[in-house]
């Protein structure tokens, strides 16, 4: 069974429509870095597979 893990508090504060759009990307198993809407702006998120789980976290370039 695949479990989706959202790392960080950013995802708890997302609007429902933005979260549904992110969930569609995760369901389609599109791994990598994607730009998504976050309230009034866009952010980059990284979707990767870690074992049997799918990890979604905000991507910040160092």
PDB file of N, CA, C and O in Angstrom:
ATOM      1  N   UNK A   1       0.840  -1.176   0.000  1.00  0.00           N
ATOM      2  CA  UNK A   1       0.000   0.000   0.000  1.00  0.00           C
ATOM      3  C   UNK A   1       0.889   1.244   0.000  1.00  0.00           C
ATOM      4  O   UNK A   1       1.794   1.371   0.811  1.00  0.00           O
ATOM      5  N   UNK A   2       0.614   2.167  -0.883  1.00  0.00           N
ATOM      6  CA  UNK A   2       1.382   3.400  -0.996  1.00  0.00           C
ATOM      7  C   UNK A   2       0.777   4.448  -0.079  1.00  0.00           C
ATOM      8  O   UNK A   2      -0.432   4.665  -0.072  1.00  0.00           O
ATOM      9  N   UNK A   3       1.637   5.110   0.700  1.00  0.00           N
ATOM     10  CA  UNK A   3       1.197   6.163   1.609  1.00  0.00           C
ATOM     11  C   UNK A   3       1.856   7.469   1.185  1.00  0.00           C
ATOM     12  O   UNK A   3       3.044   7.500   0.891  1.00  0.00           O
ATOM     13  N   UNK A   4       1.097   8.546   1.131  1.00  0.00           N
ATOM     14  CA  UNK A   4       1.616   9.856   0.757  1.00  0.00           C
ATOM     15  C   UNK A   4       1.940  10.628   2.029  1.00  0.00           C
ATOM     16  O   UNK A   4       1.085  10.779   2.903  1.00  0.00           O
ATOM     17  N   UNK A   5       3.185  11.117   2.134  1.00  0.00           N
ATOM     18  CA  UNK A   5       3.641  11.855   3.298  1.00  0.00           C
ATOM     19  C   UNK A   5       3.933  13.292   2.867  1.00  0.00           C
ATOM     20  O   UNK A   5       4.741  13.523   1.966  1.00  0.00           O
ATOM     21  N   UNK A   6       3.250  14.255   3.493  1.00  0.00           N
ATOM     22  CA  UNK A   6       3.472  15.670   3.224  1.00  0.00           C
ATOM     23  C   UNK A   6       4.361  16.223   4.321  1.00  0.00           C
ATOM     24  O   UNK A   6       3.993  16.202   5.490  1.00  0.00           O
ATOM     25  N   UNK A   7       5.561  16.711   3.967  1.00  0.00           N
ATOM     26  CA  UNK A   7       6.500  17.243   4.938  1.00  0.00           C
ATOM     27  C   UNK A   7       6.373  18.764   4.988  1.00  0.00           C
ATOM     28  O   UNK A   7       6.438  19.430   3.974  1.00  0.00           O
ATOM     29  N   UNK A   8       6.207  19.306   6.191  1.00  0.00           N
ATOM     30  CA  UNK A   8       6.130  20.749   6.369  1.00  0.00           C
ATOM     31  C   UNK A   8       4.718  21.227   6.653  1.00  0.00           C
ATOM     32  O   UNK A   8       3.732  20.541   6.399  1.00  0.00           O
ATOM     33  N   UNK A   9       4.648  22.427   7.220  1.00  0.00           N
ATOM     34  CA  UNK A   9       3.358  23.020   7.570  1.00  0.00           C
ATOM     35  C   UNK A   9       2.696  23.740   6.409  1.00  0.00           C
ATOM     36  O   UNK A   9       1.542  24.144   6.511  1.00  0.00           O
ATOM     37  N   UNK A  10       3.411  23.924   5.306  1.00  0.00           N
ATOM     38  CA  UNK A  10       2.854  24.649   4.169  1.00  0.00           C
ATOM     39  C   UNK A  10       1.616  23.966   3.616  1.00  0.00           C
ATOM     40  O   UNK A  10       0.675  24.622   3.177  1.00  0.00           O
ATOM     41  N   UNK A  11       1.590  22.657   3.654  1.00  0.00           N
ATOM     42  CA  UNK A  11       0.481  21.906   3.064  1.00  0.00           C
ATOM     43  C   UNK A  11      -0.763  21.949   3.936  1.00  0.00           C
ATOM     44  O   UNK A  11      -1.865  21.777   3.447  1.00  0.00           O
ATOM     45  N   UNK A  12      -0.607  22.189   5.230  1.00  0.00           N
ATOM     46  CA  UNK A  12      -1.758  22.298   6.124  1.00  0.00           C
ATOM     47  C   UNK A  12      -2.508  23.609   5.907  1.00  0.00           C
ATOM     48  O   UNK A  12      -3.687  23.705   6.199  1.00  0.00           O
ATOM     49  N   UNK A  13      -1.811  24.628   5.391  1.00  0.00           N
ATOM     50  CA  UNK A  13      -2.420  25.941   5.182  1.00  0.00           C
ATOM     51  C   UNK A  13      -2.872  26.165   3.740  1.00  0.00           C
ATOM     52  O   UNK A  13      -3.296  27.261   3.396  1.00  0.00           O
ATOM     53  N   UNK A  14      -2.791  25.151   2.900  1.00  0.00           N
ATOM     54  CA  UNK A  14      -3.169  25.290   1.491  1.00  0.00           C
ATOM     55  C   UNK A  14      -4.672  25.377   1.323  1.00  0.00           C
ATOM     56  O   UNK A  14      -5.424  24.797   2.099  1.00  0.00           O
ATOM     57  N   UNK A  15      -5.083  26.108   0.301  1.00  0.00           N
ATOM     58  CA  UNK A  15      -6.494  26.118  -0.065  1.00  0.00           C
ATOM     59  C   UNK A  15      -6.878  24.748  -0.598  1.00  0.00           C
ATOM     60  O   UNK A  15      -6.050  24.008  -1.129  1.00  0.00           O
ATOM     61  N   UNK A  16      -8.123  24.416  -0.460  1.00  0.00           N
ATOM     62  CA  UNK A  16      -8.597  23.093  -0.875  1.00  0.00           C
ATOM     63  C   UNK A  16      -8.408  22.856  -2.368  1.00  0.00           C
ATOM     64  O   UNK A  16      -8.007  21.775  -2.788  1.00  0.00           O
ATOM     65  N   UNK A  17      -8.675  23.860  -3.201  1.00  0.00           N
ATOM     66  CA  UNK A  17      -8.525  23.687  -4.650  1.00  0.00           C
ATOM     67  C   UNK A  17      -7.073  23.464  -5.033  1.00  0.00           C
ATOM     68  O   UNK A  17      -6.777  22.665  -5.928  1.00  0.00           O
ATOM     69  N   UNK A  18      -6.148  24.176  -4.362  1.00  0.00           N
ATOM     70  CA  UNK A  18      -4.725  23.988  -4.646  1.00  0.00           C
ATOM     71  C   UNK A  18      -4.269  22.603  -4.205  1.00  0.00           C
ATOM     72  O   UNK A  18      -3.458  21.964  -4.876  1.00  0.00           O
ATOM     73  N   UNK A  19      -4.791  22.123  -3.087  1.00  0.00           N
ATOM     74  CA  UNK A  19      -4.424  20.800  -2.588  1.00  0.00           C
ATOM     75  C   UNK A  19      -4.954  19.703  -3.511  1.00  0.00           C
ATOM     76  O   UNK A  19      -4.277  18.698  -3.735  1.00  0.00           O
ATOM     77  N   UNK A  20      -6.135  19.887  -4.069  1.00  0.00           N
ATOM     78  CA  UNK A  20      -6.680  18.904  -5.012  1.00  0.00           C
ATOM     79  C   UNK A  20      -5.839  18.831  -6.282  1.00  0.00           C
ATOM     80  O   UNK A  20      -5.636  17.752  -6.835  1.00  0.00           O
ATOM     81  N   UNK A  21      -5.345  19.980  -6.756  1.00  0.00           N
ATOM     82  CA  UNK A  21      -4.484  19.996  -7.935  1.00  0.00           C
ATOM     83  C   UNK A  21      -3.172  19.254  -7.653  1.00  0.00           C
ATOM     84  O   UNK A  21      -2.686  18.498  -8.500  1.00  0.00           O
ATOM     85  N   UNK A  22      -2.624  19.453  -6.461  1.00  0.00           N
ATOM     86  CA  UNK A  22      -1.406  18.740  -6.070  1.00  0.00           C
ATOM     87  C   UNK A  22      -1.673  17.248  -5.947  1.00  0.00           C
ATOM     88  O   UNK A  22      -0.862  16.422  -6.371  1.00  0.00           O
ATOM     89  N   UNK A  23      -2.821  16.888  -5.414  1.00  0.00           N
ATOM     90  CA  UNK A  23      -3.170  15.481  -5.250  1.00  0.00           C
ATOM     91  C   UNK A  23      -3.317  14.789  -6.603  1.00  0.00           C
ATOM     92  O   UNK A  23      -2.958  13.621  -6.742  1.00  0.00           O
ATOM     93  N   UNK A  24      -3.810  15.502  -7.614  1.00  0.00           N
ATOM     94  CA  UNK A  24      -3.920  14.915  -8.951  1.00  0.00           C
ATOM     95  C   UNK A  24      -2.542  14.593  -9.523  1.00  0.00           C
ATOM     96  O   UNK A  24      -2.358  13.576 -10.196  1.00  0.00           O
ATOM     97  N   UNK A  25      -1.561  15.471  -9.263  1.00  0.00           N
ATOM     98  CA  UNK A  25      -0.197  15.227  -9.742  1.00  0.00           C
ATOM     99  C   UNK A  25       0.391  14.007  -9.042  1.00  0.00           C
ATOM    100  O   UNK A  25       1.042  13.170  -9.661  1.00  0.00           O
ATOM    101  N   UNK A  26       0.150  13.896  -7.737  1.00  0.00           N
ATOM    102  CA  UNK A  26       0.658  12.751  -6.970  1.00  0.00           C
ATOM    103  C   UNK A  26      -0.002  11.460  -7.435  1.00  0.00           C
ATOM    104  O   UNK A  26       0.667  10.429  -7.589  1.00  0.00           O
ATOM    105  N   UNK A  27      -1.305  11.486  -7.682  1.00  0.00           N
ATOM    106  CA  UNK A  27      -2.018  10.293  -8.135  1.00  0.00           C
ATOM    107  C   UNK A  27      -1.544   9.821  -9.504  1.00  0.00           C
ATOM    108  O   UNK A  27      -1.573   8.628  -9.799  1.00  0.00           O
ATOM    109  N   UNK A  28      -1.099  10.763 -10.335  1.00  0.00           N
ATOM    110  CA  UNK A  28      -0.597  10.409 -11.658  1.00  0.00           C
ATOM    111  C   UNK A  28       0.850   9.911 -11.596  1.00  0.00           C
ATOM    112  O   UNK A  28       1.415   9.538 -12.619  1.00  0.00           O
ATOM    113  N   UNK A  29       1.435   9.908 -10.401  1.00  0.00           N
ATOM    114  CA  UNK A  29       2.806   9.442 -10.171  1.00  0.00           C
ATOM    115  C   UNK A  29       3.811  10.209 -11.010  1.00  0.00           C
ATOM    116  O   UNK A  29       4.724   9.620 -11.596  1.00  0.00           O
ATOM    117  N   UNK A  30       3.656  11.516 -11.054  1.00  0.00           N
ATOM    118  CA  UNK A  30       4.610  12.373 -11.750  1.00  0.00           C
ATOM    119  C   UNK A  30       5.638  12.848 -10.729  1.00  0.00           C
ATOM    120  O   UNK A  30       5.402  13.809 -10.003  1.00  0.00           O
ATOM    121  N   UNK A  31       6.767  12.159 -10.662  1.00  0.00           N
ATOM    122  CA  UNK A  31       7.806  12.482  -9.705  1.00  0.00           C
ATOM    123  C   UNK A  31       8.694  13.595 -10.246  1.00  0.00           C
ATOM    124  O   UNK A  31       8.767  13.818 -11.441  1.00  0.00           O
ATOM    125  N   UNK A  32       9.353  14.312  -9.341  1.00  0.00           N
ATOM    126  CA  UNK A  32      10.239  15.398  -9.726  1.00  0.00           C
ATOM    127  C   UNK A  32       9.801  16.691  -9.073  1.00  0.00           C
ATOM    128  O   UNK A  32       9.104  16.702  -8.062  1.00  0.00           O
ATOM    129  N   UNK A  33      10.218  17.797  -9.670  1.00  0.00           N
ATOM    130  CA  UNK A  33       9.921  19.123  -9.137  1.00  0.00           C
ATOM    131  C   UNK A  33       8.849  19.771 -10.007  1.00  0.00           C
ATOM    132  O   UNK A  33       8.973  19.821 -11.234  1.00  0.00           O
ATOM    133  N   UNK A  34       7.784  20.253  -9.352  1.00  0.00           N
ATOM    134  CA  UNK A  34       6.656  20.857 -10.061  1.00  0.00           C
ATOM    135  C   UNK A  34       6.306  22.199  -9.434  1.00  0.00           C
ATOM    136  O   UNK A  34       6.463  22.380  -8.232  1.00  0.00           O
ATOM    137  N   UNK A  35       5.822  23.124 -10.250  1.00  0.00           N
ATOM    138  CA  UNK A  35       5.306  24.394  -9.747  1.00  0.00           C
ATOM    139  C   UNK A  35       3.803  24.257  -9.564  1.00  0.00           C
ATOM    140  O   UNK A  35       3.102  23.809 -10.470  1.00  0.00           O
ATOM    141  N   UNK A  36       3.332  24.651  -8.379  1.00  0.00           N
ATOM    142  CA  UNK A  36       1.901  24.593  -8.099  1.00  0.00           C
ATOM    143  C   UNK A  36       1.460  25.918  -7.507  1.00  0.00           C
ATOM    144  O   UNK A  36       2.275  26.702  -7.022  1.00  0.00           O
ATOM    145  N   UNK A  37       0.153  26.173  -7.560  1.00  0.00           N
ATOM    146  CA  UNK A  37      -0.392  27.384  -6.953  1.00  0.00           C
ATOM    147  C   UNK A  37      -0.414  27.227  -5.444  1.00  0.00           C
ATOM    148  O   UNK A  37      -0.728  26.165  -4.932  1.00  0.00           O
ATOM    149  N   UNK A  38      -0.060  28.304  -4.743  1.00  0.00           N
ATOM    150  CA  UNK A  38      -0.135  28.336  -3.285  1.00  0.00           C
ATOM    151  C   UNK A  38      -0.664  29.708  -2.904  1.00  0.00           C
ATOM    152  O   UNK A  38       0.058  30.691  -2.971  1.00  0.00           O
ATOM    153  N   UNK A  39      -1.942  29.747  -2.570  1.00  0.00           N
ATOM    154  CA  UNK A  39      -2.648  30.986  -2.252  1.00  0.00           C
ATOM    155  C   UNK A  39      -2.525  31.954  -3.418  1.00  0.00           C
ATOM    156  O   UNK A  39      -3.053  31.685  -4.484  1.00  0.00           O
ATOM    157  N   UNK A  40      -1.823  33.066  -3.284  1.00  0.00           N
ATOM    158  CA  UNK A  40      -1.745  34.073  -4.346  1.00  0.00           C
ATOM    159  C   UNK A  40      -0.499  33.928  -5.223  1.00  0.00           C
ATOM    160  O   UNK A  40      -0.331  34.687  -6.171  1.00  0.00           O
ATOM    161  N   UNK A  41       0.370  32.994  -4.924  1.00  0.00           N
ATOM    162  CA  UNK A  41       1.629  32.851  -5.651  1.00  0.00           C
ATOM    163  C   UNK A  41       1.825  31.395  -6.074  1.00  0.00           C
ATOM    164  O   UNK A  41       0.914  30.589  -5.925  1.00  0.00           O
ATOM    165  N   UNK A  42       2.973  31.083  -6.615  1.00  0.00           N
ATOM    166  CA  UNK A  42       3.298  29.703  -6.952  1.00  0.00           C
ATOM    167  C   UNK A  42       4.538  29.283  -6.173  1.00  0.00           C
ATOM    168  O   UNK A  42       5.414  30.097  -5.902  1.00  0.00           O
ATOM    169  N   UNK A  43       4.591  28.002  -5.817  1.00  0.00           N
ATOM    170  CA  UNK A  43       5.756  27.451  -5.144  1.00  0.00           C
ATOM    171  C   UNK A  43       6.190  26.199  -5.889  1.00  0.00           C
ATOM    172  O   UNK A  43       5.437  25.659  -6.695  1.00  0.00           O
ATOM    173  N   UNK A  44       7.398  25.747  -5.610  1.00  0.00           N
ATOM    174  CA  UNK A  44       7.896  24.516  -6.199  1.00  0.00           C
ATOM    175  C   UNK A  44       7.847  23.430  -5.141  1.00  0.00           C
ATOM    176  O   UNK A  44       8.225  23.650  -3.996  1.00  0.00           O
ATOM    177  N   UNK A  45       7.353  22.273  -5.532  1.00  0.00           N
ATOM    178  CA  UNK A  45       7.315  21.122  -4.638  1.00  0.00           C
ATOM    179  C   UNK A  45       8.068  19.974  -5.294  1.00  0.00           C
ATOM    180  O   UNK A  45       8.132  19.872  -6.521  1.00  0.00           O
ATOM    181  N   UNK A  46       8.665  19.142  -4.460  1.00  0.00           N
ATOM    182  CA  UNK A  46       9.382  17.969  -4.939  1.00  0.00           C
ATOM    183  C   UNK A  46       8.592  16.736  -4.541  1.00  0.00           C
ATOM    184  O   UNK A  46       8.221  16.563  -3.382  1.00  0.00           O
ATOM    185  N   UNK A  47       8.324  15.892  -5.505  1.00  0.00           N
ATOM    186  CA  UNK A  47       7.608  14.642  -5.281  1.00  0.00           C
ATOM    187  C   UNK A  47       8.580  13.511  -5.590  1.00  0.00           C
ATOM    188  O   UNK A  47       9.113  13.437  -6.697  1.00  0.00           O
ATOM    189  N   UNK A  48       8.836  12.676  -4.578  1.00  0.00           N
ATOM    190  CA  UNK A  48       9.770  11.573  -4.797  1.00  0.00           C
ATOM    191  C   UNK A  48       9.284  10.333  -4.079  1.00  0.00           C
ATOM    192  O   UNK A  48       8.474  10.406  -3.158  1.00  0.00           O
ATOM    193  N   UNK A  49       9.782   9.211  -4.525  1.00  0.00           N
ATOM    194  CA  UNK A  49       9.407   7.930  -3.940  1.00  0.00           C
ATOM    195  C   UNK A  49      10.498   7.519  -2.963  1.00  0.00           C
ATOM    196  O   UNK A  49      11.677   7.573  -3.283  1.00  0.00           O
ATOM    197  N   UNK A  50      10.077   7.130  -1.767  1.00  0.00           N
ATOM    198  CA  UNK A  50      11.016   6.706  -0.724  1.00  0.00           C
ATOM    199  C   UNK A  50      10.500   5.386  -0.169  1.00  0.00           C
ATOM    200  O   UNK A  50       9.566   5.370   0.625  1.00  0.00           O
ATOM    201  N   UNK A  51      11.071   4.289  -0.657  1.00  0.00           N
ATOM    202  CA  UNK A  51      10.562   2.968  -0.284  1.00  0.00           C
ATOM    203  C   UNK A  51       9.201   2.751  -0.922  1.00  0.00           C
ATOM    204  O   UNK A  51       9.041   2.871  -2.129  1.00  0.00           O
ATOM    205  N   UNK A  52       8.204   2.445  -0.104  1.00  0.00           N
ATOM    206  CA  UNK A  52       6.844   2.296  -0.605  1.00  0.00           C
ATOM    207  C   UNK A  52       6.051   3.586  -0.517  1.00  0.00           C
ATOM    208  O   UNK A  52       4.933   3.669  -1.028  1.00  0.00           O
ATOM    209  N   UNK A  53       6.592   4.603   0.145  1.00  0.00           N
ATOM    210  CA  UNK A  53       5.890   5.863   0.372  1.00  0.00           C
ATOM    211  C   UNK A  53       6.232   6.890  -0.703  1.00  0.00           C
ATOM    212  O   UNK A  53       7.277   6.822  -1.336  1.00  0.00           O
ATOM    213  N   UNK A  54       5.330   7.844  -0.882  1.00  0.00           N
ATOM    214  CA  UNK A  54       5.570   8.991  -1.746  1.00  0.00           C
ATOM    215  C   UNK A  54       5.709  10.206  -0.837  1.00  0.00           C
ATOM    216  O   UNK A  54       4.818  10.494  -0.046  1.00  0.00           O
ATOM    217  N   UNK A  55       6.837  10.907  -0.937  1.00  0.00           N
ATOM    218  CA  UNK A  55       7.127  12.047  -0.087  1.00  0.00           C
ATOM    219  C   UNK A  55       6.967  13.329  -0.892  1.00  0.00           C
ATOM    220  O   UNK A  55       7.543  13.466  -1.970  1.00  0.00           O
ATOM    221  N   UNK A  56       6.174  14.259  -0.356  1.00  0.00           N
ATOM    222  CA  UNK A  56       5.936  15.546  -0.996  1.00  0.00           C
ATOM    223  C   UNK A  56       6.451  16.617  -0.043  1.00  0.00           C
ATOM    224  O   UNK A  56       6.035  16.681   1.101  1.00  0.00           O
ATOM    225  N   UNK A  57       7.391  17.451  -0.524  1.00  0.00           N
ATOM    226  CA  UNK A  57       7.882  18.526   0.317  1.00  0.00           C
ATOM    227  C   UNK A  57       8.164  19.750  -0.535  1.00  0.00           C
ATOM    228  O   UNK A  57       8.322  19.658  -1.752  1.00  0.00           O
ATOM    229  N   UNK A  58       8.207  20.894   0.121  1.00  0.00           N
ATOM    230  CA  UNK A  58       8.487  22.144  -0.575  1.00  0.00           C
ATOM    231  C   UNK A  58       9.953  22.151  -0.969  1.00  0.00           C
ATOM    232  O   UNK A  58      10.824  21.819  -0.182  1.00  0.00           O
ATOM    233  N   UNK A  59      10.212  22.525  -2.220  1.00  0.00           N
ATOM    234  CA  UNK A  59      11.581  22.517  -2.738  1.00  0.00           C
ATOM    235  C   UNK A  59      12.124  23.924  -2.689  1.00  0.00           C
ATOM    236  O   UNK A  59      11.534  24.863  -3.219  1.00  0.00           O
ATOM    237  N   UNK A  60      13.253  24.061  -2.018  1.00  0.00           N
ATOM    238  CA  UNK A  60      13.923  25.356  -1.934  1.00  0.00           C
ATOM    239  C   UNK A  60      15.341  25.187  -2.434  1.00  0.00           C
ATOM    240  O   UNK A  60      16.084  24.335  -1.966  1.00  0.00           O
ATOM    241  N   UNK A  61      15.721  26.004  -3.409  1.00  0.00           N
ATOM    242  CA  UNK A  61      17.089  25.947  -3.952  1.00  0.00           C
ATOM    243  C   UNK A  61      18.041  26.600  -2.966  1.00  0.00           C
ATOM    244  O   UNK A  61      17.739  27.646  -2.393  1.00  0.00           O
ATOM    245  N   UNK A  62      19.152  25.954  -2.757  1.00  0.00           N
ATOM    246  CA  UNK A  62      20.142  26.494  -1.807  1.00  0.00           C
ATOM    247  C   UNK A  62      21.146  27.347  -2.525  1.00  0.00           C
ATOM    248  O   UNK A  62      21.578  27.113  -3.579  1.00  0.00           O
TER     249      UNK A  62
END
